PDB file of C-alpha atoms in Angstrom:
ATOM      1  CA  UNK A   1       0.000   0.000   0.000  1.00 53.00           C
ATOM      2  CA  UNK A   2       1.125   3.646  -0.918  1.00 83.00           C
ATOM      3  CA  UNK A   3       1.878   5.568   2.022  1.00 91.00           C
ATOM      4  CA  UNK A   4      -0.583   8.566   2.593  1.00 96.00           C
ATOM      5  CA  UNK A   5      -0.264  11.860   1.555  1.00 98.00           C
ATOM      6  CA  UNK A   6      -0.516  15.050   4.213  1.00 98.00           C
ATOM      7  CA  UNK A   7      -0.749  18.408   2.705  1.00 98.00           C
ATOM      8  CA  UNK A   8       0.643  20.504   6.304  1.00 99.00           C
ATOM      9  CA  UNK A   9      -0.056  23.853   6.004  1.00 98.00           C
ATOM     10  CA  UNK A  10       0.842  26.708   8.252  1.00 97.00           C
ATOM     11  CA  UNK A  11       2.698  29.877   7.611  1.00 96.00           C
ATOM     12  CA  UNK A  12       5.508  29.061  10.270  1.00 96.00           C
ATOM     13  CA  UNK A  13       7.841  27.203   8.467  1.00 97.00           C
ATOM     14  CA  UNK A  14       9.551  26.700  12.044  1.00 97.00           C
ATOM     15  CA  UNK A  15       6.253  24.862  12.821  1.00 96.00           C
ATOM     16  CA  UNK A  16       5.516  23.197   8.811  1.00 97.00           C
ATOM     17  CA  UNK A  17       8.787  21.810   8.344  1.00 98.00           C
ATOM     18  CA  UNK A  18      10.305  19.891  11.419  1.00 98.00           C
ATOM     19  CA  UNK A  19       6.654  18.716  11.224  1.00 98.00           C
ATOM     20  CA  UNK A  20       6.553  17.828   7.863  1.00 98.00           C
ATOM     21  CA  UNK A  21      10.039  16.391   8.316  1.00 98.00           C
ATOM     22  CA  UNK A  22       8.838  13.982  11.650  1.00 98.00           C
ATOM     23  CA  UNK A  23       5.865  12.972   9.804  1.00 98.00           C
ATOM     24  CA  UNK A  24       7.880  11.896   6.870  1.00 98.00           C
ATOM     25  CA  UNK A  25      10.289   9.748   9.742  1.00 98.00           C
ATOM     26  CA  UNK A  26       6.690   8.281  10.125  1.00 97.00           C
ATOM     27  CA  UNK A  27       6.635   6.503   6.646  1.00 96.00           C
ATOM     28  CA  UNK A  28       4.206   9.061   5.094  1.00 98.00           C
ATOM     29  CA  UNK A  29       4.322  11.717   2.111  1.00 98.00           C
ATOM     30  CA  UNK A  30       3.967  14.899   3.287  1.00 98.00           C
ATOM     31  CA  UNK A  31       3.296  18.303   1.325  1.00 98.00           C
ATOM     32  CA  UNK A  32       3.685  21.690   2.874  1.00 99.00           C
ATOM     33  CA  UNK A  33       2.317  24.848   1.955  1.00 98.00           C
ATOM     34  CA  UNK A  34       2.469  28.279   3.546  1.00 98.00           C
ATOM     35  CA  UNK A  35      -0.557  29.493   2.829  1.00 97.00           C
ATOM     36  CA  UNK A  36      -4.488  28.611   1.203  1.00 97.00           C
ATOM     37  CA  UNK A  37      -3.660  29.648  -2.097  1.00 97.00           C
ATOM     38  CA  UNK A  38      -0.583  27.463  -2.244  1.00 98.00           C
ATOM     39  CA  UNK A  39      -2.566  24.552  -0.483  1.00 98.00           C
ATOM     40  CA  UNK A  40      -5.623  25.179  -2.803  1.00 97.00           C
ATOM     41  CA  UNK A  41      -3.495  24.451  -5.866  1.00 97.00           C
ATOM     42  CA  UNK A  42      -2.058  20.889  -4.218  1.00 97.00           C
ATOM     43  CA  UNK A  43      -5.446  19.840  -3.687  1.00 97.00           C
ATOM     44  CA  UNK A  44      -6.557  20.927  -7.041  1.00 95.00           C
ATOM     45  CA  UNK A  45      -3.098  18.800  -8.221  1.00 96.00           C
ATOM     46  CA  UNK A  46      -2.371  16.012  -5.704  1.00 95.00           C
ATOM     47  CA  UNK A  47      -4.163  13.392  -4.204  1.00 95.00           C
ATOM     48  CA  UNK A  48      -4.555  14.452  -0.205  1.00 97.00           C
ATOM     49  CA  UNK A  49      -5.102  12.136   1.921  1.00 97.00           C
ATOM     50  CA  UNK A  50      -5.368  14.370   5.203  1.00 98.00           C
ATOM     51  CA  UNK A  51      -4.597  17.990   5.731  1.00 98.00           C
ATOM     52  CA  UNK A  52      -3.348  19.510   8.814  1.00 98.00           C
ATOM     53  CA  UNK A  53      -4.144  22.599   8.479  1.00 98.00           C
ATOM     54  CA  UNK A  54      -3.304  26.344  10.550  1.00 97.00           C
ATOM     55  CA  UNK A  55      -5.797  28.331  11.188  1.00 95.00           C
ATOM     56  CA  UNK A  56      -4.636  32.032  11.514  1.00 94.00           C
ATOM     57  CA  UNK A  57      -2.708  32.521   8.295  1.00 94.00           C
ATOM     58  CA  UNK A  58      -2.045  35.982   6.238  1.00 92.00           C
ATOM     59  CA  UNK A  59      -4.223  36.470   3.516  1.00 94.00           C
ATOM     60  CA  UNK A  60      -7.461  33.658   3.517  1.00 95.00           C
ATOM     61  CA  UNK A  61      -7.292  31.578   6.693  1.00 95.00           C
ATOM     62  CA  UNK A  62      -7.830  28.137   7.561  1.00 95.00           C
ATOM     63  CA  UNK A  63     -11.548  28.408   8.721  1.00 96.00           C
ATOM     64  CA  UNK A  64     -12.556  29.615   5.590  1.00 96.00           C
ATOM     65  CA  UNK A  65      -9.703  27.244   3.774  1.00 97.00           C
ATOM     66  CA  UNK A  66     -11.099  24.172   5.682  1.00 97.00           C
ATOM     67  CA  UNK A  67     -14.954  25.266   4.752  1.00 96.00           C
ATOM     68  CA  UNK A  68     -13.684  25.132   1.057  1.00 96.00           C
ATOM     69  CA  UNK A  69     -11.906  21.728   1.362  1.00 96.00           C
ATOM     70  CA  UNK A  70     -15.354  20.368   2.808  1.00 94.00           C
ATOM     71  CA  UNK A  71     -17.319  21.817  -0.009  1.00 94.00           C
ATOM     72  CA  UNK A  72     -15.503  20.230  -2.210  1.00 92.00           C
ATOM     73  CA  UNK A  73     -13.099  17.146  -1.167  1.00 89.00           C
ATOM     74  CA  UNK A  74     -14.295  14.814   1.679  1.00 91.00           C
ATOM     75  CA  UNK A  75     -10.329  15.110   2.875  1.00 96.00           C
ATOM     76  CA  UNK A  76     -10.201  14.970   6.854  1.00 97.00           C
ATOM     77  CA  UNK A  77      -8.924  18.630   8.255  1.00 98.00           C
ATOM     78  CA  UNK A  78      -6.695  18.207  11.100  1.00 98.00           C
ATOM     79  CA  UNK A  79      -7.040  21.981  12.918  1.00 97.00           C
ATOM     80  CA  UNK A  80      -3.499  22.686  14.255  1.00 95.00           C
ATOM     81  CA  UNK A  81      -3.582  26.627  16.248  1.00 90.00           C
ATOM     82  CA  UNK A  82      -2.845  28.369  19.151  1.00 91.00           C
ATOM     83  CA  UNK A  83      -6.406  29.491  19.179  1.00 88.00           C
ATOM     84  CA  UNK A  84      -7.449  27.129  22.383  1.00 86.00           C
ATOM     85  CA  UNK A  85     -10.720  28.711  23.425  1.00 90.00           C
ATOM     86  CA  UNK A  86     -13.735  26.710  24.052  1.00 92.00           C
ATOM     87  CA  UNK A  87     -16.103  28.674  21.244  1.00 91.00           C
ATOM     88  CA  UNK A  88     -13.331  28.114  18.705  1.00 91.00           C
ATOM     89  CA  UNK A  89     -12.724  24.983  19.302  1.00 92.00           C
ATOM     90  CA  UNK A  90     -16.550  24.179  18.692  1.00 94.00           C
ATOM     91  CA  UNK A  91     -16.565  26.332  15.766  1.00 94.00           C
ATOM     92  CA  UNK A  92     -13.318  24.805  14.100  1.00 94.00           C
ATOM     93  CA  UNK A  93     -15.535  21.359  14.420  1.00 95.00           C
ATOM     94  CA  UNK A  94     -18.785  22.906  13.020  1.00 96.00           C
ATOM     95  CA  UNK A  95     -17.244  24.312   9.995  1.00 95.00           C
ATOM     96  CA  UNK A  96     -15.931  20.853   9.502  1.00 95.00           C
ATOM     97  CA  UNK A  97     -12.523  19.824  10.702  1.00 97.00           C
ATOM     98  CA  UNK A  98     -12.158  16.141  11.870  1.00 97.00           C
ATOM     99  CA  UNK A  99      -9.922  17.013  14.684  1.00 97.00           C
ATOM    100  CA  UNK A 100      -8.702  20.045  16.626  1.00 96.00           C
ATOM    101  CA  UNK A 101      -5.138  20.320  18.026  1.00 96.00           C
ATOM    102  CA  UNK A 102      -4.495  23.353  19.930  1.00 94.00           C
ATOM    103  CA  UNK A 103      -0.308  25.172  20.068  1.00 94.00           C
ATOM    104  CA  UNK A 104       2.311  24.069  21.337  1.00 94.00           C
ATOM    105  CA  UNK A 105       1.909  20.219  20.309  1.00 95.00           C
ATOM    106  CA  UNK A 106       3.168  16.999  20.768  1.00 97.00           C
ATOM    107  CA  UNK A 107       4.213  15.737  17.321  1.00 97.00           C
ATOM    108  CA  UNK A 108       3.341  12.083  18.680  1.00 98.00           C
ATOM    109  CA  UNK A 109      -0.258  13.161  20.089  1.00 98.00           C
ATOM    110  CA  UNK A 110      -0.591  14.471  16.244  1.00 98.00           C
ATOM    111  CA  UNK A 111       1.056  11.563  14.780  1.00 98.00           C
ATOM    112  CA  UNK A 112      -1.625   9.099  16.752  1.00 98.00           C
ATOM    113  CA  UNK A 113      -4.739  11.741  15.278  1.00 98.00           C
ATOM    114  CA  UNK A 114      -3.317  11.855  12.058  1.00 98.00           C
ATOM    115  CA  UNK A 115      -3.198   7.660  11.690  1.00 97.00           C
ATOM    116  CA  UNK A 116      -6.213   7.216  13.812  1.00 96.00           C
ATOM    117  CA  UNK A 117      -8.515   9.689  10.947  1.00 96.00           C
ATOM    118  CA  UNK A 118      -6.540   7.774   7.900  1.00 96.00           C
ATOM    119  CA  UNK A 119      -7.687   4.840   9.404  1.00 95.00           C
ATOM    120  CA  UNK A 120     -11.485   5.610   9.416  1.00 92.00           C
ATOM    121  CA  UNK A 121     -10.761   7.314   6.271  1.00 89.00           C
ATOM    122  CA  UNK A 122      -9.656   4.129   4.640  1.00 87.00           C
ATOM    123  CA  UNK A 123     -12.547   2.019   6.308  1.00 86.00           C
ATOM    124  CA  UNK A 124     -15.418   3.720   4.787  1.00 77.00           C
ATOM    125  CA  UNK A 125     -16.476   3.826   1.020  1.00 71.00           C
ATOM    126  CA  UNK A 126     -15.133   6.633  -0.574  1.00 56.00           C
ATOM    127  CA  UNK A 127     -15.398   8.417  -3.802  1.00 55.00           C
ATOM    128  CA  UNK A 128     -12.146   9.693  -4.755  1.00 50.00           C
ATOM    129  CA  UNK A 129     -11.978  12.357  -7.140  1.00 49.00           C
ATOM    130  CA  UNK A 130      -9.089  12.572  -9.500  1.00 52.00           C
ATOM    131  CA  UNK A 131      -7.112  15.694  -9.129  1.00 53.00           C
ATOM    132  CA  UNK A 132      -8.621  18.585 -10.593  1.00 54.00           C
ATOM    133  CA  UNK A 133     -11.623  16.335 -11.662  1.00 54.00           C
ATOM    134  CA  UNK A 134     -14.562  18.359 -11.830  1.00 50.00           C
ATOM    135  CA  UNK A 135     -17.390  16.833  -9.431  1.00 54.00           C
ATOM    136  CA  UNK A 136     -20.989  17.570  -9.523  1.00 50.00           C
ATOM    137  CA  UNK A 137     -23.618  17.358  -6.997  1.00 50.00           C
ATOM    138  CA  UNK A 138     -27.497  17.487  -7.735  1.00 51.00           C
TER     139      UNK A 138
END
């Protein structure tokens, strides 16, 4: 079996890549972009697996990023911020992340996350989309 592929996004690359690099220690492919439009145009062009995904970002951030990946992909969103508030917490979830992971992090605590949503991911039936396939729904 192919080893997943992670798109990690987050503007601090002193956050995106030691985590991109430990993840890829962890047998799986990892993308990194440092902001939506960048990780918009992977999704559009790779085959995602799971995104872990900032949420305060310059520019679009990753609220409105991860509404747009649930409109459109059924990816699993991995919220990774220093936002740790009750409210936006709950609001991360209702928007539709899979899981919320609040700043500073233990890489293993997001390691276990990340395998435990690719393994539900991979247990139910799944229509997957061919990069930059257009999909309609009636």
């Amino acid at each position: 079996m192919d080893a997943a592929h992670l798109l990690v996004v987050d503007d601090h690359r002193d956050i995106r890549d030691p985590l991109a690099a430990y993840l890829r220690r962890h047998d799986l492919r990892v993308s990194v972009a440092a902001d939506a439009a960048a990780a918009r145009t992977i999704l559009n062009t790779s085959a995602i697996d799971l995104v872990v995904l900032d949420v305060m970002m310059p520019g679009e951030d990753g609220l409105s990023l991860c509404r747009h990946i649930r409109e459109v992909h059924d990816t699993p969103v991995i919220l990774l911020t220093a936002m740790a508030e009750q409210t936006d917490r709950i609001v991360g979830l209702e928007i539709g992340a899979d899981d919320y992971v609040t700043k500073p992090f233990d890489p293993r605590e997001l390691l276990a996350r990340v395998k435990n949503l690719l393994r539900r991911a991979a247990a139910l039936p799944r229509e997957r989309a061919e990069p930059g396939a257009l999909r309609l729904a009636f």
